[in-house]
């Protein structure tokens, strides 16, 4: 067709595509007893597809009853009438391998398989541990604490509690991180960071707050109100912020509060005077708040 | 062991059956198809179309020329295996829950449901084992179960008895010639229905599965209780493996509770018990619904299970299955061996006990 008529470049050359001669299928006998067959076909886009198959023929001889052999030659019928020879992928598939070992103590065997010894040991360790927030001692993870951005952890007095104080003081954290090899240290706490300026860079939105003049008041009565605390501390100077931690469900105070003063001098005075002050049958403990993170 | 999954059914399987040569596997489900598969590779040979309701049961004749099926469309049908041709339809007033060919293939029994004022019956019809012959409409026998309806039934050796399992957990023996009730024994717990009844290869004993979480091995001759296999879940099916002395039980959480149960909790596993020692020796998981039916390959090479999940899983056993010997068997053999040795009295054992150098007295 192409030879009889001068061809234009815009001509649809589909007809010619079909005419493209497919190379004959090849069969190569390999040295290791396998066969390589190369076949060519055209796909729906008219492109030539080369398929290379490597086949190893293994003759598995099985003696079957002639009746059984005869049945294997039967024509398919019903819904399988149009199926080709061999199992059809829509009705037949091969499941995952099942380890099936008969044994009288199979019950024990399967249990051992199911449980990783390490996971088991860990489970044992954590059996009677409950989740405890380092900030407010609530039953949730510290990361989920509603006061996480506003407060320092409760138990972090004087940096004695290293485990709880990890995030409180960068200095201790660094020391801890360096000591424990292999444990993950967030970039912000790594020793090689570029000093205080860098530290501030990605700080939280509360980073700017002047924590120098903030007092932490603990052992506060459940019945305490923010207003009462404000009144008490206002005597020493201008109070910029009073925060009293309250339980979300009951609305009762959790027993600690933060008081921020405008001036650090006032805070020092208040700290000295109010530490040990009796308030609602409880003796307050007042100290300077430590930096959260 | 890699199971072959057969997904030809759209609804829960109700029964699967191997032919006597073990090369064909018939499966019926609550959809309206009967499927036949090649057991060795899971290839579907064909389907038998014609039933208008859920199919409860299927059985294949001893020569693998015909199958019978029973359905909720109140019919029992006879089909030619090779072509899928419908040969005969028997109509009943209620659903047919179980069919079974007699060992010689010349009779077929059907168990009909008790419903709509009709009592449950066991019907026996004659069969001509020729695909071109006219099958007769008459009944050889009709046994009416007025006490408690039969749920399963089968032929004993030589078609001598018809053994039936009942809804109330009892098992009864009928004379297969006259239909007289010989015996009725409460085998399973009261009102825990017998869900399956399958035969040993020689049909002298059989296994029953029940909702009371046990399977029991009974002798056909006098319904003597031979063995009990306790499980922790209601059982839907049980079969006896040829070649090796095991039984396979299938069951699981009741079908209606399946969607609210995790696969592990649901106990959707095939359980293997030693037939003689009654020890549980293994489980095969895989189904994600209760096992409604299990069948052992008559050649002993494998077994298949059909589940509420609509899948049939065909398993071909590994070498370990055939090599396994229960410790009890070993001890038994060993004790006999030592006895024999002691009898011979070589002095070897006694000398060992006295710490004398071995062979001192030999």
XYZ file of C-alpha atoms in Angstrom:
655
model
C 0.000 0.000 0.000
C 2.750 2.400 0.939
C 4.632 1.681 -2.242
C 1.718 2.226 -4.658
C 0.745 5.660 -3.362
C 3.062 8.568 -2.530
C 2.817 9.035 1.192
C 2.109 12.250 2.918
C 3.645 12.704 6.364
C 0.202 13.451 7.795
C -1.277 10.254 6.499
C -2.614 7.956 9.085
C -0.166 5.169 9.032
C -2.145 2.762 11.156
C -2.501 0.410 8.286
C 1.225 0.251 7.946
C 1.661 -0.508 11.623
C -0.164 -3.752 11.243
C 2.012 -4.570 8.359
C 5.089 -4.235 10.553
C 6.523 -7.621 10.533
C 6.941 -9.252 13.865
C 10.139 -11.173 14.272
C 9.487 -14.878 14.574
C 9.493 -16.278 18.097
C 12.831 -17.592 19.191
C 13.656 -20.446 21.451
C 17.099 -20.730 22.909
C 18.238 -23.776 24.760
C 20.326 -22.698 27.729
C 23.208 -24.636 29.148
C 21.614 -25.124 32.579
C 18.709 -27.006 31.107
C 16.337 -24.060 30.919
C 14.771 -22.699 27.794
C 14.455 -19.063 26.861
C 11.606 -18.169 24.562
C 11.333 -14.730 23.040
C 8.015 -13.790 21.533
C 6.850 -10.570 19.992
C 3.394 -9.137 19.899
C 1.658 -5.852 19.338
C -0.128 -4.204 22.182
C -3.315 -2.146 21.826
C -1.329 0.977 20.953
C 0.275 -0.818 18.079
C 3.620 -0.967 19.828
C 5.816 -3.930 19.546
C 6.260 -5.833 22.768
C 9.007 -8.300 23.298
C 8.404 -10.959 25.893
C 11.244 -13.047 27.173
C 10.404 -16.064 29.226
C 12.801 -18.376 30.868
C 11.286 -21.739 31.414
C 12.495 -24.712 33.292
C 10.562 -27.811 32.540
C 10.329 -30.202 35.413
C 8.583 -33.445 34.718
C 6.681 -34.513 37.748
C 5.349 -37.965 37.119
C 2.274 -38.954 38.997
C 0.364 -42.099 38.453
C -3.332 -41.460 38.574
C -6.317 -43.580 38.119
C -7.364 -43.684 34.440
C -10.762 -42.400 35.520
C -9.101 -39.402 37.099
C -6.972 -38.833 34.018
C -10.058 -39.007 31.851
C -11.857 -36.458 33.991
C -9.007 -34.022 33.563
C -9.801 -33.880 29.863
C -13.441 -33.034 30.349
C -14.764 -29.882 28.774
C -15.744 -27.125 31.115
C -19.387 -26.201 31.476
C -21.752 -23.863 33.248
C -20.182 -20.627 34.351
C -16.744 -21.988 33.516
C -17.693 -22.837 29.935
C -15.626 -20.048 28.427
C -12.662 -20.466 30.715
C -9.358 -21.428 29.209
C -7.321 -24.383 30.343
C -5.927 -24.166 33.851
C -7.112 -22.421 36.985
C -8.763 -19.073 36.408
C -7.460 -16.184 38.481
C -10.970 -14.936 39.262
C -12.067 -18.117 40.975
C -8.852 -19.737 42.092
C -5.950 -18.247 43.951
C -3.211 -19.508 46.156
C -3.310 -18.479 49.778
C -0.400 -17.557 51.961
C 1.711 -20.311 53.299
C 0.469 -21.839 56.529
C 2.893 -23.455 58.874
C 1.042 -26.526 59.932
C 2.942 -28.730 62.301
C 1.160 -31.416 64.190
C 2.195 -31.627 67.803
C 0.567 -32.404 71.097
C 1.820 -29.191 72.618
C 0.916 -27.085 69.612
C -0.877 -24.707 71.950
C 2.373 -23.774 73.620
C 4.237 -23.603 70.325
C 1.832 -21.163 68.770
C 1.927 -18.975 71.837
C 5.688 -18.731 71.672
C 5.455 -17.790 68.062
C 2.902 -15.118 68.686
C 4.810 -13.360 71.394
C 8.102 -11.672 70.851
C 10.148 -12.159 74.022
C 11.311 -8.545 73.982
C 7.819 -7.198 73.647
C 6.818 -9.482 76.437
C 9.533 -8.220 78.778
C 8.590 -4.659 77.981
C 4.987 -5.428 78.669
C 5.922 -6.884 82.028
C 7.880 -3.795 82.865
C 5.109 -1.456 81.966
C 2.354 -3.548 83.417
C 1.723 -1.393 86.445
C 2.825 1.906 85.012
C 0.200 4.430 84.198
C 0.547 7.430 81.980
C 1.375 10.502 83.993
C 1.815 14.008 82.755
C 4.981 15.697 83.943
C 3.333 19.083 83.963
C 0.113 18.614 85.807
C 0.279 14.977 86.969
C -2.869 14.229 84.973
C -3.416 10.896 83.336
C -2.235 11.821 79.883
C 0.998 12.190 78.011
C 2.954 15.350 78.682
C 2.720 16.256 75.020
C -1.051 16.326 75.286
C -1.190 18.412 78.427
C -3.468 21.432 78.079
C -0.996 23.468 80.162
C 2.035 22.382 78.266
C 2.787 25.774 76.769
C 2.138 27.761 79.871
C 3.706 25.806 82.666
C 6.833 24.104 83.732
C 6.693 20.542 84.981
C 5.612 20.103 88.549
C 8.212 17.744 89.819
C 11.183 19.621 88.399
C 12.301 21.196 91.670
C 15.924 22.113 91.675
C 16.599 19.864 88.716
C 16.711 16.894 91.079
C 14.368 14.783 89.080
C 16.360 14.264 85.948
C 13.830 12.101 84.198
C 11.099 14.612 84.623
C 13.353 17.557 84.152
C 14.701 16.554 80.774
C 12.931 19.311 78.971
C 13.181 21.921 81.696
C 16.764 22.850 81.692
C 18.678 22.730 78.499
C 21.883 22.292 80.451
C 20.808 19.097 82.178
C 19.146 17.859 79.054
C 22.331 18.281 77.125
C 24.302 16.488 79.736
C 21.788 13.684 79.776
C 21.723 13.425 76.027
C 25.464 13.295 75.766
C 25.619 10.634 78.418
C 23.016 8.414 76.800
C 24.440 7.358 73.514
C 22.136 6.509 70.734
C 19.062 8.143 72.181
C 17.398 10.736 70.061
C 18.144 14.330 70.896
C 15.914 16.896 69.243
C 17.847 19.434 67.177
C 16.952 22.203 69.592
C 18.759 20.436 72.409
C 21.844 19.365 70.558
C 25.121 20.642 71.908
C 26.371 21.967 68.605
C 23.620 24.528 68.129
C 24.562 28.129 67.655
C 24.048 29.526 71.113
C 21.181 31.353 72.704
C 20.180 33.297 69.591
C 19.537 30.138 67.679
C 17.728 28.686 70.584
C 15.253 31.493 70.546
C 14.671 31.285 66.818
C 12.163 28.519 66.636
C 10.893 29.041 70.160
C 7.255 28.753 70.955
C 4.929 31.666 70.948
C 5.433 31.884 74.659
C 9.151 32.160 74.225
C 9.005 35.897 74.561
C 7.317 35.834 77.903
C 9.489 37.046 80.679
C 9.767 34.028 82.875
C 12.285 35.738 85.057
C 9.526 37.440 87.015
C 7.184 34.479 87.204
C 6.564 32.648 90.404
C 5.318 29.167 90.688
C 3.011 28.588 93.576
C 2.344 25.049 94.647
C 0.291 23.429 97.371
C -2.584 25.681 96.532
C -5.939 24.685 97.909
C -8.465 23.119 95.604
C -10.891 25.835 96.493
C -8.566 28.647 95.468
C -9.700 31.209 92.903
C -7.549 33.171 90.527
C -8.901 36.407 91.987
C -7.818 35.504 95.496
C -4.316 34.737 94.326
C -4.166 37.968 92.407
C -5.252 39.892 95.516
C -2.611 38.172 97.604
C 0.256 38.831 95.237
C -0.809 42.285 94.105
C 0.497 43.560 97.443
C 4.082 43.133 96.231
C 3.795 44.832 92.871
C 1.989 44.841 89.574
C 0.886 41.341 88.594
C 0.686 40.833 84.839
C -0.721 37.356 84.779
C -2.233 34.888 87.166
C -2.715 31.330 86.028
C -4.368 28.770 88.234
C -4.428 25.259 86.851
C -7.863 23.779 87.055
C -9.180 20.380 86.301
C -11.168 20.437 83.112
C -13.862 18.136 84.355
C -14.382 19.161 87.953
C -13.337 22.791 87.730
C -11.343 22.419 90.947
C -7.862 23.845 91.187
C -5.114 21.347 90.569
C -2.929 22.749 93.305
C -0.510 24.979 91.519
C -0.491 28.392 89.943
C 1.786 30.830 88.169
C 2.031 34.481 88.999
C 3.879 36.810 86.662
C 5.076 40.150 87.923
C 5.921 43.145 85.830
C 9.098 43.640 87.786
C 11.526 40.983 88.897
C 12.257 42.825 92.117
C 8.637 42.517 93.137
C 8.736 38.870 92.301
C 11.769 38.310 94.508
C 10.001 40.097 97.336
C 6.819 38.121 96.880
C 8.725 34.891 96.689
C 10.439 35.601 99.971
C 7.282 36.673 101.747
C 4.753 34.256 100.405
C 6.775 31.073 100.637
C 5.322 29.286 103.643
C 2.251 31.487 103.760
C -0.841 29.779 105.058
C -3.705 29.887 102.605
C -6.945 27.981 103.020
C -5.451 25.551 105.508
C -2.495 24.831 103.296
C 0.999 26.240 103.365
C 1.944 27.716 100.053
C 5.213 26.994 98.452
C 6.465 29.760 96.210
C 9.487 29.587 93.976
C 10.640 30.991 90.704
C 9.190 29.198 87.739
C 11.626 27.341 85.583
C 11.577 27.715 81.896
C 9.399 25.280 79.995
C 11.543 23.917 77.195
C 1.259 -25.850 53.249
C -0.174 -23.451 50.728
C -3.956 -23.597 50.572
C -5.780 -23.063 47.294
C -8.570 -20.545 47.681
C -11.692 -21.168 45.653
C -13.867 -18.110 45.375
C -16.669 -19.319 43.131
C -19.411 -18.609 45.603
C -20.941 -15.360 46.634
C -22.453 -16.563 49.858
C -21.681 -18.836 52.748
C -20.693 -22.385 51.915
C -23.046 -25.070 53.163
C -21.335 -28.286 52.159
C -18.324 -29.512 50.239
C -17.668 -33.035 49.123
C -14.882 -34.920 47.420
C -15.653 -37.667 44.967
C -14.326 -41.123 45.922
C -11.209 -40.717 43.802
C -10.447 -37.438 45.487
C -9.875 -35.528 42.243
C -13.127 -33.585 42.148
C -14.462 -31.301 44.820
C -18.113 -30.265 44.851
C -19.175 -27.203 46.738
C -22.589 -25.770 47.422
C -23.471 -22.525 49.076
C -26.383 -20.306 49.867
C -26.108 -18.771 46.423
C -27.772 -20.941 43.809
C -24.806 -22.619 42.162
C -23.143 -25.931 42.600
C -19.478 -25.738 41.665
C -17.173 -28.580 40.804
C -13.424 -28.112 41.072
C -10.346 -30.101 40.334
C -8.893 -30.739 43.752
C -5.265 -30.869 42.653
C -5.052 -27.324 41.277
C -8.314 -25.624 42.180
C -9.442 -25.257 38.582
C -13.186 -24.949 38.237
C -14.607 -27.569 35.932
C -18.085 -26.223 35.881
C -21.242 -25.181 37.613
C -24.660 -26.768 37.819
C -27.437 -24.281 37.290
C -31.070 -24.784 38.087
C -31.730 -24.438 41.771
C -33.907 -21.524 42.777
C -32.837 -21.253 46.399
C -29.987 -21.728 48.787
C -28.411 -25.129 48.310
C -27.896 -26.986 51.549
C -26.293 -30.177 50.516
C -24.551 -32.127 47.787
C -23.361 -35.679 47.406
C -21.581 -37.583 44.696
C -22.334 -41.170 43.750
C -19.654 -43.835 44.188
C -18.849 -43.983 40.476
C -18.517 -40.213 40.028
C -21.128 -40.021 37.311
C -23.884 -38.156 39.083
C -24.349 -35.776 41.950
C -27.428 -35.070 43.996
C -28.216 -31.789 45.639
C -30.797 -30.555 48.069
C -31.999 -26.994 48.226
C -34.239 -24.537 50.003
C -36.346 -24.389 46.838
C -37.935 -27.627 48.116
C -36.317 -29.799 45.503
C -33.743 -32.509 45.382
C -31.976 -32.702 42.043
C -29.810 -35.154 40.242
C -27.106 -33.939 37.849
C -24.686 -35.437 35.412
C -21.213 -34.548 36.646
C -19.515 -34.394 33.257
C -21.845 -31.992 31.492
C -23.790 -30.233 34.213
C -27.059 -31.568 32.798
C -30.033 -31.781 35.130
C -31.266 -35.373 35.165
C -34.087 -35.356 37.645
C -35.928 -33.149 40.071
C -37.856 -34.452 43.058
C -40.256 -32.016 44.653
C -40.887 -31.897 48.366
C -43.130 -29.773 50.562
C -40.119 -28.357 52.436
C -36.408 -27.704 51.989
C -33.984 -30.576 51.570
C -31.205 -30.317 54.124
C -29.116 -33.372 53.444
C -28.681 -35.897 50.649
C -26.501 -38.968 50.543
C -26.030 -41.803 48.094
C -26.018 -45.298 49.475
C -22.647 -47.079 49.291
C -23.748 -48.979 46.183
C -25.167 -45.855 44.590
C -28.573 -47.372 43.955
C -30.438 -45.338 46.499
C -30.427 -41.763 47.542
C -31.660 -40.428 50.832
C -32.861 -36.928 51.430
C -33.597 -35.217 54.723
C -36.429 -32.730 54.540
C -36.971 -29.831 56.857
C -39.777 -29.601 59.380
C -41.757 -26.558 58.396
C -45.200 -25.278 57.437
C -47.010 -28.081 59.230
C -44.889 -30.768 57.669
C -42.826 -33.020 59.874
C -39.190 -33.622 59.084
C -38.708 -36.750 57.041
C -35.970 -38.925 55.655
C -36.877 -39.988 52.133
C -35.175 -42.718 50.156
C -35.516 -42.753 46.370
C -34.169 -45.341 43.961
C -31.448 -44.300 41.556
C -30.486 -45.807 38.232
C -26.783 -45.189 37.798
C -27.062 -44.305 34.149
C -27.191 -40.734 32.944
C -29.568 -41.628 30.122
C -31.963 -43.713 32.162
C -35.302 -42.488 33.375
C -35.252 -41.945 37.124
C -38.360 -43.036 38.906
C -40.596 -40.767 40.913
C -41.545 -43.276 43.558
C -40.112 -43.457 47.044
C -38.514 -46.546 48.447
C -38.972 -45.360 51.960
C -40.215 -42.421 53.959
C -39.212 -42.142 57.575
C -41.101 -39.504 59.515
C -39.250 -37.972 62.426
C -42.110 -37.043 64.716
C -40.023 -36.603 67.836
C -37.269 -34.285 66.740
C -36.497 -33.496 63.153
C -33.439 -35.020 61.533
C -30.769 -32.555 60.535
C -28.288 -34.973 59.013
C -28.422 -38.576 57.893
C -26.303 -41.154 56.160
C -25.973 -44.765 55.126
C -24.014 -47.210 57.200
C -21.922 -50.069 55.782
C -23.680 -52.232 53.192
C -26.658 -49.838 53.291
C -27.742 -51.697 56.366
C -28.791 -48.797 58.527
C -29.683 -45.220 58.052
C -28.114 -43.168 60.802
C -29.634 -39.797 61.515
C -28.597 -36.915 63.722
C -31.386 -34.855 65.219
C -32.059 -31.335 66.244
C -32.318 -32.336 69.907
C -28.761 -33.738 69.909
C -29.725 -37.363 69.652
C -28.614 -39.872 67.061
C -30.862 -42.611 65.807
C -30.439 -45.763 63.853
C -33.096 -46.855 61.351
C -33.278 -50.051 59.443
C -32.544 -49.091 55.870
C -34.866 -51.747 54.419
C -37.953 -51.225 56.514
C -37.436 -47.760 57.937
C -38.040 -48.964 61.501
C -36.412 -47.068 64.294
C -33.941 -49.391 65.960
C -32.444 -47.053 68.452
C -32.319 -43.421 69.481
C -29.623 -42.284 71.873
C -29.089 -38.801 73.243
C -25.451 -38.445 72.285
C -25.014 -34.720 72.441
C -26.375 -32.267 74.947
C -30.109 -31.811 74.866
C -31.320 -29.467 72.145
C -27.841 -28.925 70.782
C -28.398 -29.968 67.215
C -26.202 -32.397 65.378
C -24.701 -30.309 62.604
C -22.753 -32.872 60.675
C -22.345 -36.596 60.300
C -19.508 -38.041 58.238
C -18.374 -41.596 57.761
C -15.183 -43.501 58.135
C -13.982 -44.953 54.826
C -15.587 -48.320 55.564
C -18.764 -46.793 57.036
C -18.605 -48.857 60.220
C -18.272 -45.775 62.368
C -18.939 -42.113 61.953
C -18.300 -38.748 63.506
C -20.933 -36.272 64.557
C -20.416 -32.594 65.159
C -22.732 -30.611 67.351
C -23.469 -27.157 68.601
C -22.624 -28.423 72.092
C -18.937 -27.891 71.209
C -18.073 -31.526 70.898
C -17.613 -34.027 68.146
C -18.188 -37.701 68.852
C -17.142 -40.877 67.203
C -19.847 -43.521 67.186
C -20.115 -47.073 65.970
C -22.784 -47.573 63.343
C -23.805 -51.025 64.535
C -24.959 -50.159 68.048
C -24.368 -46.405 68.290
C -21.733 -47.032 70.903
C -19.870 -43.889 71.854
C -16.248 -44.516 70.940
C -14.532 -41.177 71.314
C -15.289 -37.586 72.263
C -13.440 -34.587 70.932
C -14.112 -31.483 72.996
C -13.682 -28.092 71.351
C -14.131 -24.567 72.659
C -16.577 -23.410 70.063
C -19.813 -24.647 68.488
C -18.978 -27.097 65.747
C -20.480 -27.112 62.301
C -18.651 -29.966 60.735
C -16.348 -32.874 61.415
C -14.660 -35.452 59.251
C -12.370 -38.428 59.606
C -9.114 -38.429 57.696
C -8.242 -41.561 55.770
C -4.719 -42.942 55.986
C -3.880 -41.140 59.215
C -5.806 -41.472 62.454
C -6.996 -37.931 62.771
C -10.265 -36.121 62.745
C -10.821 -32.581 61.555
C -13.373 -30.358 63.234
C -14.672 -27.088 61.899
C -16.746 -24.494 63.596
C -16.570 -21.062 65.107
C -18.637 -18.316 66.535
C -22.244 -18.483 65.400
C -22.659 -16.950 61.979
C -24.879 -14.155 63.245
C -22.176 -12.939 65.649
C -19.359 -13.040 63.130
C -19.240 -9.397 62.228
C -18.736 -8.473 65.848
C -15.919 -10.903 66.453
C -12.242 -10.740 65.696
C -10.804 -13.571 63.655
C -8.780 -14.959 66.552
C -11.605 -14.708 69.016
C -14.021 -16.239 66.566
C -11.991 -19.447 66.503
C -12.391 -19.851 62.776
C -9.870 -22.618 62.583
C -9.890 -26.191 61.468
C -8.913 -28.317 64.438
C -7.048 -31.558 64.131
C -7.493 -34.167 66.819
C -5.931 -37.550 67.109
C -8.729 -39.972 66.411
C -7.724 -42.480 69.034
C -6.065 -40.439 71.765
C -8.507 -37.526 71.479
C -5.655 -35.019 71.802
C -5.851 -31.812 69.880
C -2.744 -31.825 67.726
C -3.000 -28.768 65.558
C -5.036 -26.042 64.020
C -5.204 -24.491 60.587
C -6.325 -20.915 60.416
C -7.236 -18.950 57.340
C -10.980 -18.457 57.187
C -12.431 -15.224 58.388
C -15.801 -16.720 59.173
C -16.911 -19.916 60.864
C -16.163 -23.115 59.055
C -19.450 -24.494 57.844
C -18.095 -27.627 56.326
C -14.911 -29.652 56.209
C -14.162 -32.617 54.000
C -11.201 -34.938 53.907
C -9.744 -36.056 50.613
C -10.525 -39.799 50.355
C -6.970 -40.394 49.192
C -5.708 -38.890 52.439
C -3.571 -36.277 50.717
C -5.441 -33.249 51.889
C -8.615 -31.708 53.096
C -10.854 -28.804 52.205
C -12.913 -26.441 54.284
C -15.758 -24.138 53.360
C -16.581 -21.146 55.447
C -19.255 -18.629 56.127
C -16.916 -16.207 54.360
C -17.747 -17.793 50.998
C -14.352 -19.314 50.404
C -13.332 -22.889 49.989
C -9.763 -23.577 51.041
C -8.179 -26.712 49.682
C -5.147 -27.916 51.602
C -2.628 -30.478 50.488
C -0.698 -31.801 53.434
C 3.049 -31.433 53.775
C 5.385 -34.247 54.561
C 5.303 -33.422 58.273
C 1.667 -34.382 58.410
C 2.386 -37.891 57.255
C 5.460 -38.261 59.457
C 3.833 -37.172 62.663
C 3.487 -39.818 65.333
C 1.830 -38.986 68.588
C 3.994 -39.421 71.658
C 1.428 -41.766 73.159
C 1.841 -44.109 70.224
C 5.580 -44.040 70.691
C 5.374 -44.794 74.385
C 2.970 -47.590 73.682
C 5.283 -49.043 71.085
C 8.333 -48.484 73.241
C 6.744 -50.156 76.266
C 5.981 -53.191 74.182
C 9.488 -53.167 72.862
C 11.090 -53.054 76.310
C 8.764 -55.743 77.524
C 9.867 -57.884 74.664
C 13.482 -57.184 75.447
C 12.993 -57.936 79.122
C 11.388 -61.139 78.111
C 14.431 -62.010 76.100
C 16.422 -61.171 79.211
C 19.760 -60.272 77.798
C 20.757 -58.847 81.149
C 21.570 -55.588 79.486
C 19.007 -53.583 81.371
C 19.691 -55.045 84.765
C 23.403 -54.572 84.493
C 22.936 -50.980 83.531
C 21.012 -50.395 86.709
C 23.735 -51.855 88.829
C 26.276 -49.624 87.166
C 28.171 -52.642 86.002
C 30.249 -52.122 82.904
C 28.093 -52.724 79.878
C 28.423 -56.104 78.391
C 29.774 -57.570 81.612
C 27.290 -60.368 81.547
C 26.868 -60.601 77.793
